[in-house]
Amino acid sequence: MNAKERMKISPVDMPEQDPKERVNNLNEVPLGYTPEMAMLEAKRCIQCKTPFCIEGCPVGIDIPGFIKLIEEADFNGAVRKMKERNLLPAVCGRVCPQEEQCQLFCTIGKVRKDPCKSVMIGKLERFIADWDREQGEFEQPPSLRSSGKRVAIIGAGPAGLTVAGDLIKFGHEVIVFEALHKAGGVLVYGIPEFRLPKKIVQYEVDYLEKIGVEFRYDHVIGKTIPVRQIIDDFDAVFIGTGAGLPRFMRVDGENLLGVLSANEYLTRANLMKAYDFPETDTPIVNGKKVITVGGGNVAMDCARTALRMGAERSLIVYRRAEEQMPARLEEIHHAKEEGVEFHLLQNPVSLVGDENGWIRGAEVIKMELGEPDSSGRRRPVPIEGSEFIEDTDALIVAIGNSPNPLVPNSFSDLEVTRWGGIVVNEVTGQTSVPSVFAGGDIVLGAATVILAMGHGRRAARAMNLYLSSGRWVDLDSALDLCRAEVH
Amino acid sequence: MYQLLHKEKLGPDIYLYKFLAPDIAVYRQPGQFVIVRINEDGERIPITIADVDTGEGSITLIIQAVGKTTLQMAQMKKGDSIPTLTGPLGEPTHIEKVGRVLCVGGGIGTAPLYPVARAMKDAGNHVTSILGARSSNLIILADIMRETSDDLIITTDDGSEGRKGLVTDAIQSLVDNGEKYDQCIAMGPPIMMKFVCILTEKLGIPTIVSLNPIMVDGTGMCGCCRVTVDDSVKFACIDGPEFDGHKVDFDELMARLATYRSEEKNALERYSSHAGCRLDSMSEGGSQ
């Protein structure tokens, strides 16, 4: 088949649960490709000589390579190719913003002048990961001679899991300390079941355990074990504690009953399984008319969760216009299909309570778009006198997270930015404290799963070099030298 | 898993638990708390640590059964284990020699108060303790608090032990008798802490309180435990749990504690009828 013929094939849609059905259950919305669908979609890749898609991937997956193997029905080979670069393909295939990464750079999308027509790299990634999991076979990676070095990883989220997976393969002893009672970080407390089934995360964690990573739950480093002891007991430390400090709007009435952060709402619903209350023990605020404030993926997750928790109406209130929403197009599309109402160019200015202190309404002001701000997006400007009361009995604040200060604060001499992010060498992830590295949202602020994994991947490489050379100063240039030797 | 080494009933629905948790036992300081989760589908609840035994590697928690989780704990037996015990969390109490310290414990609030009183005593302070409860059988740790304190006063609402009246009456009468205090530490039900703070503010005694809002993770992630202190929002789990009592908005704290009251009531009733066990207070005609 030549490139011209390949380009004629239309993107293969992934079947989805019917919107009317799915708001009544927690099952995953997209149902996955069959092998036939995946092989047809794989045919759309023209195997560019210079694969721009790889440049768009934060962990540098050999995208044309694994797609070619799918086309040839060599799914085992595709799995191996994928796992060379990405340990969590089942997760990334579901939650990566591919339209801003690999698929944005895809030649097919460019030729057809529509990134939505690019090769569905994310869907193929998910297919191959799911296929692998369904085989149920576990391939023990070749065991390396033990290096005798011990590494502590603080936080079992996407960054920490990536570092763990990489460093165990280099032969180091890896212990992951997790504050919560489950591993996965935002993958288990934040992203809902219908977008990322928890059994998939658990499968990946189980895999890491099988290849030798040790997990210690209920450990808050800096509290359960002092930081000094961790630094003394381990040859290197990676901090990947994430952006888990919820921002609030700082408006009157924000502490009313029925007002909660997206983190609280999602943690109760996901990690604590409040959807099964009272079978499980954690309750959740069940509003009839739920407002979610914000326009990102987390806001979409909250608004869609609210419908599944029984809300009659679920509203997104966002201060800018739809084009400026940071949420992925797919998430916005799914939310709309399910009946989430989008109230755009609106912003709550205060919250109003009843005599028992429960929220009964939000005073909302209308906005219009003004001049572009520092982010390049047109700044939303309040329209004076346009305030009105939107009745509600639950309001979720989903306007972002800051780096969680708990762990950084317990490291003396650890340099942090004004907004609380850990300062690192961008190439190596080294912090201001020798032997301590950091990556993911604790450095970036609230970003994405795949960027955190990219950070983890880079830090792991630098940590491995540090562990074998003992060299801390100029580690970045040493790393460059190593890379040059390999090529 | 964290094993239950010892359990003891201290009063109606009030139990003392010793769990094996060597790391927590070594590093905990007075004023800190743990998050407890008793089974796979269990909720995460914050409990302030009452005592530790570093030799045995255990921590002591004193918990009043008031809902499903705490009633389930009351059914536990020595040797049983729970999956989660996270801590020690929160900022420790600031301990220093200030002179004369007044420690006020209401009901089960005496449990977290005890290590603070002892640390204050060890730091060279003169410690006067006041323990208050509705009735004599709800006064806990009186003996150990008597040993720890220079003076101990017990008050009960019904006069069944010590002086009849509230802890605030006892504070007022001490001050009326010319006693002076440099610091007050109050731990107990929010309503008690509120009225102690109203009084001590009038009397000019700086007062520290330990707050007990609802929490989920206990590490600053969810913001469920936010409280208003000095007109700004704080997270009790990482900024507290202790705050300047004169600046705390207790009415907001009490309102927020009621967020899930109907769900909690339903869960308790469902569990009670299912498991065939009841709170003592239910059998007594539900006085609380």
PDB file of C-alpha atoms in Angstrom, chain A residues 125 132 262:
ATOM      1  CA  GLU A 125      -1.246   3.091  22.314  1.00  0.00           C
ATOM      2  CA  ASP A 132      -0.945  -6.837  26.563  1.00  0.00           C
ATOM      3  CA  ALA A 262     -12.069  19.398  43.162  1.00  0.00           C
TER       4      ALA A 262
END
